Structures are given as C-alpha cells and as structure tokens.
Amino acid sequence: MRKVLIIIPIVAVLMVLLGFWARSKPIPVQLVEVADGPVETLVANTRAGTVKACRRSHLSFKQGGQVSELLIHAGQRVEAGDVLMRLRQDDLQARVDEARARLDARYNLRDQSCRQATQDQRDLQRLRHLAERKLASQDVLDQSETRSSLSQLLCTGSEAKIREAEASLALHLAQLDQATLRAPFAGIVAEINGELGEVVTPSPPGIPTPPAVDLIDDQCLFVEAPIDEVDAARVRPGMPVRITLDAFRERTFEGRISRIAPFVRELEKQARTVDVEVRFEQVPPDLPLLTGYSADVEILLAQRPQVLRVPTESLLEGGRVLRYDPGNGHLREQKVEIGLTNWRWSEVKGGLAAGDRIIASLQDDGVEDGAVVSPQPEPGEKVAP
C-alpha cells in the first residue's frame, strides 16, 4: 500500500512534466515579413484562350477552272494586291477580245450614223432655202426632213448600243479578273489547296470545301478567352491585360481589351462565360507567334504600385493573421484591414506595420493563436529569432 502511495505521485509528476514538455515544444514554421509591393485586382479566364489573327481570309475562286499559274508557296509573305494564283483564262480572254471588238464596231457605226445625220441636216437646210424661193417642191422637202430625223435617231441610238457593248466588255473583264486570285491584305500564306494543272471547284451552297489559299495577317493578333459571367460586369474595353502563352511561359505580353461579347455563352456542363478579345499592344518581332496558340489573360481592374501587403494565403477568415511575437516566440492573432486583393497578394490598410512577421502558410498542424513556434529560414536566408 505504501508503494502505491509513492508511485502515484511520481506518475502524476511525470505526466505533468511530459505534458509541459510536449506543450512547450516549438513548432517549426516559415514566416514572411510584411513589406511594400504592388497589389492588383485581377480577372482571369476560366478556360484557356486562343491566339487569333485580326484578319484571316479563306480565299477561293468564284468559278471553277484549271490552275494555270501558282505564284506562291506555303509560308510566303505577300503584299496587298499580289497575285497568288490564276486559272486557265484563254476562253475568258477570247470573250473579252470579242466584246472589245464588238465595242469598236459600235463606235464605228456611231461615227457613220452621226456623220450621215450631219449630212442629211445640211441637205435639209439647202432644200429649205430652195423651197423658200420656190425652187424645190414640198414633197422633196418633207422627204428630206424625214430622212434627217431618222439619221439623227440612228446617231442617238448608237450611243445606247455603245453603252450596251461597254457593259458587256465590263462583264467579261470581271469574269476574267475572277480567274485571278489576289491578296486582299498583306500577310503570310498559311495553306494552299491546289496544284499547278489541277482543277479547282467552287464550294456549293451548304457544302464547305477547303479554300484555295488560306491567308493570315500575322502582324495583328489578339487573344479570345472566356471569363466568368460574374466578372463580366467589371470589365471594360481598353483595360490593360497581361497575356501569357503556354509556348512561352517565361514571357509576359502586354495587351488591352478590344471587345467584350454582347451575350453570355452557355455550354453544357460548364459555367456560363463571356468571351473577351484582347489585342496585343505590340507583336514581339523576336517570337514566331502562331494563330491557335493557347493563352491565358489577367485583366487588371485596379492596381496599387507600392502598398503594404501580405500573402493572401496567410489570411484567416474575417481578415485576421497570425503575427509572430519575437519577445516570447508565440503567435498572436491580429485583426487587419484589407484593401485590394488577388489570389497572391492582399493590401494591408491597417493592423500591421512594415517589418512585422506573420505565418506564411496556415497548413501546418498546431499553428494557432498562442502557439510557440520556431522560425525556419528559407534556403539561403537567415531569420532572426
């Protein structure tokens, strides 16, 4: 019995010491110092966007025919108005020559009829003078007047015939021109469907066919990306945007919103989104940006260049942080006033001062108000206790 009475106090003391030792063991944590830096309010795309060209034309012939000239190759840069491809034109050229000859004949007939009208008018004037002196009969005078009127009508009517021939020539010239494919703008040839000697056919209504030439203006590019419908009301054309491409992850490109879709896109099993178009401020000359690249956008709604900030992941609910007290090594819960915020940084408008250190991450076990912690330095850094 006396042994039991001795053991019980010893066990109690050991348990108290064990609890004290366990409770007072510092928790290793990473701290971050509160300092100045930029803070931005951002809106990001919900799904990957796509790089597109401001102008991209799928050029085709209006009528079918055999390719007689192919003056380009894929990847070639062309200027506006350059001839890209021609179809066989001998039959169309023959029709143009025929229409031009018909027009020349109409000019000749007009000259003949108008000269005859002038001659008949002179004869009529002479007969009138003779009739005034009773040297010509009235019948002869009437016949001369009729002949002069008819000649004048033929002269006037020949003008209409000439306009008809000119319209016919213009029609055949237009048909001839349609057999020549020209670049509507400066760009790069992306694809060619048709080889020398092949027969190309126009696309029937409702049946898409590959274009003869796919031309892209690669000097004017933009990104089309969807944003959540909740964020669309805060976005305006002209807002600055940061663009990142999966193909060039180490680079960031500047851009601005050029267009916001006037409707909400509803896709099955996906959140409702609004498409925005972001124009590159300047297409970098040192990078081969290709249409079709996947891209992400960050729309800058507001920005503070140099304000006190903390990592957003260090915030507790209700705008609270765990501040490190260097005097006793404890964590103290601190209420802070938050301004601008994004997924990475949050502006501190009150409650903390520059140089304060707070818990960088709240994922460690035991990290709470009053906990004893041991600051751990990051690689290459020394942290004072």
Short mmCIF file of C-alpha atoms in Angstrom, two decimals:
data_model
loop_
_atom_site.label_atom_id
_atom_site.label_comp_id
_atom_site.label_asym_id
_atom_site.label_seq_id
_atom_site.Cartn_x
_atom_site.Cartn_y
_atom_site.Cartn_z
CA MET A 1 0.00 0.00 0.00
CA ARG A 2 2.84 2.33 0.85
CA LYS A 3 4.44 1.56 -2.55
CA VAL A 4 1.26 2.53 -4.34
CA LEU A 5 1.10 5.80 -2.47
CA ILE A 6 4.67 6.53 -3.53
CA ILE A 7 4.18 5.53 -7.21
CA ILE A 8 1.05 7.61 -7.78
CA PRO A 9 2.71 11.00 -7.06
CA ILE A 10 5.70 10.00 -9.16
CA VAL A 11 3.50 9.10 -12.13
CA ALA A 12 1.49 12.31 -11.72
CA VAL A 13 4.68 14.38 -11.70
CA LEU A 14 5.98 12.58 -14.79
CA MET A 15 2.71 13.14 -16.63
CA VAL A 16 2.77 16.84 -15.76
CA LEU A 17 6.37 17.13 -16.92
CA LEU A 18 5.59 15.20 -20.12
CA GLY A 19 2.60 17.45 -20.86
CA PHE A 20 4.64 20.56 -20.15
CA TRP A 21 7.44 19.33 -22.40
CA ALA A 22 5.01 18.47 -25.23
CA ARG A 23 3.13 21.75 -24.88
CA SER A 24 6.19 23.92 -24.88
CA LYS A 25 7.96 22.31 -27.85
CA PRO A 26 8.20 24.99 -30.59
CA ILE A 27 6.56 24.32 -33.96
CA PRO A 28 8.90 24.91 -36.92
CA VAL A 29 7.22 27.41 -39.27
CA GLN A 30 8.01 29.66 -42.20
CA LEU A 31 7.48 33.37 -41.62
CA VAL A 32 7.05 36.16 -44.13
CA GLU A 33 7.90 39.79 -43.47
CA VAL A 34 5.25 42.42 -44.10
CA ALA A 35 6.67 44.83 -46.70
CA ASP A 36 5.69 47.17 -49.52
CA GLY A 37 4.95 45.97 -53.02
CA PRO A 38 2.41 46.15 -55.85
CA VAL A 39 -1.10 44.76 -55.39
CA GLU A 40 -3.59 44.29 -58.19
CA THR A 41 -7.19 43.22 -58.55
CA LEU A 42 -7.39 40.77 -61.43
CA VAL A 43 -9.89 38.85 -63.50
CA ALA A 44 -8.57 35.71 -65.17
CA ASN A 45 -10.00 33.49 -67.87
CA THR A 46 -11.91 30.37 -66.83
CA ARG A 47 -10.62 28.24 -69.71
CA ALA A 48 -7.63 28.53 -71.99
CA GLY A 49 -7.94 31.23 -74.62
CA THR A 50 -6.75 31.09 -78.22
CA VAL A 51 -4.46 33.36 -80.23
CA LYS A 52 -6.22 34.53 -83.39
CA ALA A 53 -5.42 36.85 -86.28
CA CYS A 54 -7.33 40.10 -86.72
CA ARG A 55 -7.67 39.25 -90.41
CA ARG A 56 -7.72 35.75 -91.83
CA SER A 57 -9.21 35.00 -95.25
CA HIS A 58 -10.03 31.65 -96.79
CA LEU A 59 -9.69 32.68 -100.41
CA SER A 60 -11.44 30.77 -103.17
CA PHE A 61 -12.41 31.27 -106.79
CA LYS A 62 -15.99 32.20 -107.61
CA GLN A 63 -15.92 29.85 -110.59
CA GLY A 64 -14.11 26.59 -111.18
CA GLY A 65 -11.25 26.04 -113.56
CA GLN A 66 -7.78 24.62 -114.12
CA VAL A 67 -4.85 26.16 -112.26
CA SER A 68 -2.50 27.65 -114.83
CA GLU A 69 -0.26 29.73 -112.54
CA LEU A 70 0.72 29.14 -108.91
CA LEU A 71 2.85 32.10 -107.82
CA ILE A 72 3.18 31.40 -104.08
CA HIS A 73 4.20 28.73 -101.60
CA ALA A 74 3.13 27.99 -98.04
CA GLY A 75 4.81 30.29 -95.55
CA GLN A 76 5.48 33.03 -98.10
CA ARG A 77 4.80 36.63 -97.11
CA VAL A 78 2.78 38.63 -99.63
CA GLU A 79 1.64 42.24 -100.00
CA ALA A 80 -1.87 43.52 -100.61
CA GLY A 81 -2.78 43.12 -104.30
CA ASP A 82 -0.17 40.45 -105.09
CA VAL A 83 -1.35 37.74 -107.50
CA LEU A 84 -1.47 34.38 -105.73
CA MET A 85 -2.98 32.01 -108.27
CA ARG A 86 -4.54 32.09 -111.74
CA LEU A 87 -6.92 29.76 -113.53
CA ARG A 88 -6.79 28.96 -117.23
CA GLN A 89 -8.05 32.10 -118.96
CA ASP A 90 -7.85 31.53 -122.72
CA ASP A 91 -11.63 31.15 -123.13
CA LEU A 92 -12.33 34.14 -120.91
CA GLN A 93 -9.72 36.19 -122.74
CA ALA A 94 -11.32 35.28 -126.06
CA ARG A 95 -14.68 36.54 -124.80
CA VAL A 96 -13.04 39.77 -123.67
CA ASP A 97 -11.47 40.21 -127.12
CA GLU A 98 -14.85 39.53 -128.74
CA ALA A 99 -16.58 42.09 -126.52
CA ARG A 100 -13.86 44.66 -127.19
CA ALA A 101 -14.17 44.12 -130.96
CA ARG A 102 -17.94 44.49 -130.72
CA LEU A 103 -17.46 47.76 -128.86
CA ASP A 104 -15.08 49.01 -131.57
CA ALA A 105 -17.71 48.13 -134.17
CA ARG A 106 -20.31 50.08 -132.24
CA TYR A 107 -18.03 53.11 -132.17
CA ASN A 108 -17.59 52.81 -135.95
CA LEU A 109 -21.32 52.54 -136.57
CA ARG A 110 -21.95 55.56 -134.35
CA ASP A 111 -19.47 57.62 -136.35
CA GLN A 112 -21.11 56.56 -139.61
CA SER A 113 -24.65 57.27 -138.43
CA CYS A 114 -23.75 60.59 -136.86
CA ARG A 115 -21.87 61.75 -139.95
CA GLN A 116 -24.82 60.73 -142.10
CA ALA A 117 -27.13 62.64 -139.76
CA THR A 118 -24.93 65.72 -140.13
CA GLN A 119 -25.01 65.41 -143.95
CA ASP A 120 -28.79 64.95 -144.01
CA GLN A 121 -29.19 68.03 -141.82
CA ARG A 122 -27.14 70.09 -144.29
CA ASP A 123 -29.22 68.80 -147.23
CA LEU A 124 -32.39 69.74 -145.35
CA GLN A 125 -31.14 73.28 -144.81
CA ARG A 126 -30.33 73.69 -148.53
CA LEU A 127 -33.76 72.37 -149.56
CA ARG A 128 -35.44 74.79 -147.21
CA HIS A 129 -33.65 77.70 -148.82
CA LEU A 130 -34.65 76.40 -152.25
CA ALA A 131 -38.25 75.89 -151.13
CA GLU A 132 -38.38 79.50 -149.89
CA ARG A 133 -37.52 80.60 -153.45
CA LYS A 134 -39.99 78.13 -154.92
CA LEU A 135 -37.16 76.06 -156.44
CA ALA A 136 -37.98 72.81 -154.57
CA SER A 137 -41.28 71.04 -154.10
CA GLN A 138 -42.87 70.42 -150.72
CA ASP A 139 -42.71 66.64 -151.19
CA VAL A 140 -38.95 66.70 -151.63
CA LEU A 141 -38.63 68.92 -148.54
CA ASP A 142 -40.78 66.55 -146.48
CA GLN A 143 -38.72 63.56 -147.54
CA SER A 144 -35.52 65.38 -146.58
CA GLU A 145 -36.91 66.27 -143.15
CA THR A 146 -37.90 62.64 -142.55
CA ARG A 147 -34.51 61.38 -143.66
CA SER A 148 -32.73 63.89 -141.39
CA SER A 149 -34.85 62.90 -138.39
CA LEU A 150 -34.20 59.19 -138.94
CA SER A 151 -30.46 59.78 -139.26
CA GLN A 152 -30.45 61.76 -136.04
CA LEU A 153 -32.33 58.96 -134.26
CA LEU A 154 -29.78 56.43 -135.53
CA CYS A 155 -26.96 58.64 -134.26
CA THR A 156 -28.59 58.99 -130.84
CA GLY A 157 -29.48 55.29 -130.67
CA SER A 158 -25.91 54.28 -131.38
CA GLU A 159 -24.92 55.76 -128.00
CA ALA A 160 -27.18 53.23 -126.28
CA LYS A 161 -25.62 50.44 -128.33
CA ILE A 162 -22.19 51.62 -127.24
CA ARG A 163 -23.21 51.59 -123.57
CA GLU A 164 -24.53 48.06 -124.05
CA ALA A 165 -21.24 46.95 -125.60
CA GLU A 166 -19.27 48.67 -122.82
CA ALA A 167 -21.34 46.84 -120.18
CA SER A 168 -20.73 43.54 -121.97
CA LEU A 169 -16.98 44.22 -122.05
CA ALA A 170 -17.00 45.12 -118.34
CA LEU A 171 -18.84 41.86 -117.57
CA HIS A 172 -16.29 39.74 -119.42
CA LEU A 173 -13.40 41.66 -117.83
CA ALA A 174 -14.90 40.96 -114.40
CA GLN A 175 -15.20 37.27 -115.23
CA LEU A 176 -11.59 37.31 -116.41
CA ASP A 177 -10.50 39.02 -113.20
CA GLN A 178 -12.34 36.40 -111.12
CA ALA A 179 -9.97 33.82 -112.57
CA THR A 180 -7.11 35.63 -110.80
CA LEU A 181 -6.73 35.30 -107.01
CA ARG A 182 -5.14 38.34 -105.34
CA ALA A 183 -4.17 39.04 -101.73
CA PRO A 184 -6.76 41.36 -100.12
CA PHE A 185 -4.21 42.38 -97.46
CA ALA A 186 -0.57 41.87 -96.54
CA GLY A 187 0.07 38.63 -94.69
CA ILE A 188 1.54 35.16 -94.74
CA VAL A 189 0.27 32.21 -96.75
CA ALA A 190 -0.79 29.54 -94.28
CA GLU A 191 -2.09 26.85 -96.62
CA ILE A 192 -2.59 26.16 -100.33
CA ASN A 193 -5.18 23.71 -101.68
CA GLY A 194 -4.48 23.26 -105.35
CA GLU A 195 -1.50 22.48 -107.52
CA LEU A 196 -0.47 23.55 -111.00
CA GLY A 197 -2.71 21.82 -113.55
CA GLU A 198 -5.35 20.75 -111.03
CA VAL A 199 -8.99 21.68 -111.42
CA VAL A 200 -10.47 23.63 -108.53
CA THR A 201 -14.20 23.91 -107.99
CA PRO A 202 -16.20 26.50 -106.06
CA SER A 203 -18.00 25.50 -102.88
CA PRO A 204 -21.66 24.57 -103.49
CA PRO A 205 -24.19 26.16 -101.11
CA GLY A 206 -24.18 24.37 -97.77
CA ILE A 207 -21.17 22.18 -98.61
CA PRO A 208 -17.87 23.61 -97.27
CA THR A 209 -14.75 22.88 -99.30
CA PRO A 210 -11.11 23.74 -98.49
CA PRO A 211 -10.10 27.24 -99.61
CA ALA A 212 -7.67 27.67 -102.45
CA VAL A 213 -5.43 29.86 -100.26
CA ASP A 214 -5.55 30.49 -96.50
CA LEU A 215 -4.07 33.95 -95.85
CA ILE A 216 -3.28 35.24 -92.33
CA ASP A 217 -2.37 38.75 -91.22
CA ASP A 218 0.20 37.78 -88.58
CA GLN A 219 1.06 41.39 -87.75
CA CYS A 220 -2.23 41.91 -85.94
CA LEU A 221 -3.03 39.26 -83.32
CA PHE A 222 -5.46 39.03 -80.43
CA VAL A 223 -6.49 36.51 -77.79
CA GLU A 224 -10.05 35.33 -77.43
CA ALA A 225 -10.70 33.98 -73.91
CA PRO A 226 -13.76 33.30 -71.72
CA ILE A 227 -14.27 34.94 -68.33
CA ASP A 228 -16.90 34.11 -65.74
CA GLU A 229 -20.22 35.88 -66.17
CA VAL A 230 -19.89 37.22 -62.59
CA ASP A 231 -16.73 39.15 -63.57
CA ALA A 232 -18.02 40.44 -66.90
CA ALA A 233 -19.80 43.46 -65.38
CA ARG A 234 -16.47 44.81 -64.04
CA VAL A 235 -14.62 44.55 -67.32
CA ARG A 236 -14.48 47.41 -69.84
CA PRO A 237 -12.85 47.85 -73.26
CA GLY A 238 -9.42 49.45 -73.02
CA MET A 239 -8.46 47.85 -69.70
CA PRO A 240 -4.81 46.66 -69.54
CA VAL A 241 -4.21 42.92 -69.72
CA ARG A 242 -1.26 40.62 -69.14
CA ILE A 243 -1.05 37.75 -71.61
CA THR A 244 0.83 34.50 -71.05
CA LEU A 245 1.29 31.73 -73.60
CA ASP A 246 1.91 28.07 -72.86
CA ALA A 247 4.50 28.07 -75.63
CA PHE A 248 6.49 30.89 -73.96
CA ARG A 249 5.85 30.53 -70.24
CA GLU A 250 8.83 32.70 -69.32
CA ARG A 251 7.42 35.72 -71.18
CA THR A 252 4.55 38.08 -70.40
CA PHE A 253 2.93 40.20 -73.10
CA GLU A 254 1.03 43.44 -72.68
CA GLY A 255 -2.40 43.87 -74.20
CA ARG A 256 -5.73 45.68 -73.92
CA ILE A 257 -9.33 44.58 -74.15
CA SER A 258 -10.65 45.43 -77.59
CA ARG A 259 -14.06 43.76 -77.45
CA ILE A 260 -16.48 42.16 -75.00
CA ALA A 261 -19.06 39.74 -76.39
CA PRO A 262 -22.64 41.06 -76.15
CA PHE A 263 -24.01 37.75 -74.90
CA VAL A 264 -23.33 35.04 -72.32
CA ARG A 265 -22.15 31.73 -73.70
CA GLU A 266 -23.92 28.71 -72.25
CA LEU A 267 -22.15 25.39 -72.74
CA GLU A 268 -23.36 22.08 -71.41
CA LYS A 269 -21.73 21.02 -68.12
CA GLN A 270 -19.72 24.24 -67.95
CA ALA A 271 -20.12 27.56 -66.19
CA ARG A 272 -21.64 30.40 -68.17
CA THR A 273 -18.96 32.66 -69.58
CA VAL A 274 -18.48 35.82 -71.63
CA ASP A 275 -15.85 35.93 -74.39
CA VAL A 276 -13.41 38.85 -74.41
CA GLU A 277 -10.93 39.80 -77.11
CA VAL A 278 -7.53 41.09 -76.03
CA ARG A 279 -5.35 42.87 -78.60
CA PHE A 280 -1.56 42.64 -78.25
CA GLU A 281 -0.04 46.08 -77.63
CA GLN A 282 2.83 45.05 -79.88
CA VAL A 283 3.50 41.75 -81.55
CA PRO A 284 7.06 40.81 -80.44
CA PRO A 285 9.30 40.66 -83.52
CA ASP A 286 11.63 38.12 -81.92
CA LEU A 287 8.98 35.43 -81.36
CA PRO A 288 7.06 33.45 -84.00
CA LEU A 289 3.57 33.81 -82.55
CA LEU A 290 1.24 31.38 -84.31
CA THR A 291 -2.51 31.55 -84.51
CA GLY A 292 -4.03 28.75 -82.48
CA TYR A 293 -1.62 29.03 -79.54
CA SER A 294 -3.31 28.57 -76.16
CA ALA A 295 -3.16 31.66 -73.96
CA ASP A 296 -4.21 32.97 -70.54
CA VAL A 297 -5.17 36.54 -69.71
CA GLU A 298 -5.15 38.58 -66.50
CA ILE A 299 -7.32 41.69 -66.71
CA LEU A 300 -6.14 44.47 -64.37
CA LEU A 301 -9.23 46.01 -62.75
CA ALA A 302 -7.27 48.11 -60.18
CA GLN A 303 -3.64 48.50 -59.18
CA ARG A 304 -1.63 49.92 -56.27
CA PRO A 305 2.07 50.30 -57.16
CA GLN A 306 3.62 50.36 -53.64
CA VAL A 307 1.47 49.47 -50.62
CA LEU A 308 1.88 47.32 -47.51
CA ARG A 309 0.91 43.78 -48.44
CA VAL A 310 0.72 40.20 -47.16
CA PRO A 311 0.31 36.88 -48.97
CA THR A 312 -3.37 36.12 -49.45
CA GLU A 313 -2.87 32.53 -48.30
CA SER A 314 -1.76 33.81 -44.88
CA LEU A 315 -5.18 35.38 -44.15
CA LEU A 316 -7.69 33.77 -41.83
CA GLU A 317 -11.43 34.27 -42.15
CA GLY A 318 -12.56 37.71 -41.12
CA GLY A 319 -9.33 39.45 -42.14
CA ARG A 320 -7.05 38.03 -39.45
CA VAL A 321 -3.41 36.91 -39.47
CA LEU A 322 -1.11 35.13 -37.04
CA ARG A 323 1.68 37.57 -36.15
CA TYR A 324 4.94 36.32 -34.66
CA ASP A 325 5.94 37.88 -31.34
CA PRO A 326 9.75 37.79 -31.21
CA GLY A 327 9.71 38.56 -27.46
CA ASN A 328 8.32 35.17 -26.39
CA GLY A 329 8.16 33.19 -29.63
CA HIS A 330 4.36 32.97 -29.58
CA LEU A 331 1.85 33.55 -32.37
CA ARG A 332 -0.70 36.27 -31.76
CA GLU A 333 -3.90 36.64 -33.74
CA GLN A 334 -4.05 40.10 -35.30
CA LYS A 335 -7.05 41.77 -36.98
CA VAL A 336 -6.08 43.62 -40.18
CA GLU A 337 -7.90 45.90 -42.60
CA ILE A 338 -7.70 44.54 -46.16
CA GLY A 339 -7.86 46.64 -49.33
CA LEU A 340 -7.18 45.35 -52.84
CA THR A 341 -6.67 41.63 -53.05
CA ASN A 342 -5.96 38.86 -55.51
CA TRP A 343 -5.06 35.21 -55.34
CA ARG A 344 -1.46 36.01 -54.39
CA TRP A 345 -1.27 39.34 -52.52
CA SER A 346 -3.60 41.41 -50.32
CA GLU A 347 -3.22 45.09 -49.45
CA VAL A 348 -2.96 45.89 -45.71
CA LYS A 349 -4.57 49.22 -44.83
CA GLY A 350 -4.25 48.84 -41.06
CA GLY A 351 -3.35 46.45 -38.22
CA LEU A 352 0.23 45.64 -39.27
CA ALA A 353 3.43 47.60 -39.79
CA ALA A 354 6.32 47.15 -42.13
CA GLY A 355 8.77 44.64 -40.70
CA ASP A 356 6.18 42.56 -38.83
CA ARG A 357 6.43 38.84 -39.47
CA ILE A 358 3.45 36.59 -39.93
CA ILE A 359 2.79 32.94 -40.69
CA ALA A 360 3.24 32.39 -44.40
CA SER A 361 1.05 29.28 -44.58
CA LEU A 362 -1.76 28.03 -42.36
CA GLN A 363 -1.38 24.39 -43.39
CA ASP A 364 0.98 23.33 -40.55
CA ASP A 365 -0.54 21.40 -37.64
CA GLY A 366 -0.80 23.27 -34.37
CA VAL A 367 -0.50 26.73 -35.95
CA GLU A 368 -2.98 28.82 -33.95
CA ASP A 369 -3.24 31.77 -31.63
CA GLY A 370 -0.82 31.36 -28.70
CA ALA A 371 1.25 28.58 -30.25
CA VAL A 372 5.01 28.56 -29.65
CA VAL A 373 6.88 28.47 -32.94
CA SER A 374 10.41 28.30 -34.21
CA PRO A 375 11.04 30.37 -37.39
CA GLN A 376 12.78 28.35 -40.07
CA PRO A 377 14.92 30.13 -42.65
CA GLU A 378 14.25 29.68 -46.34
CA PRO A 379 17.12 28.34 -48.45
CA GLY A 380 19.88 30.91 -48.48
CA GLU A 381 18.24 33.10 -45.81
CA LYS A 382 18.95 33.69 -42.11
CA VAL A 383 15.98 34.53 -39.90
CA ALA A 384 16.43 36.21 -36.57
CA PRO A 385 14.59 34.66 -33.61
#
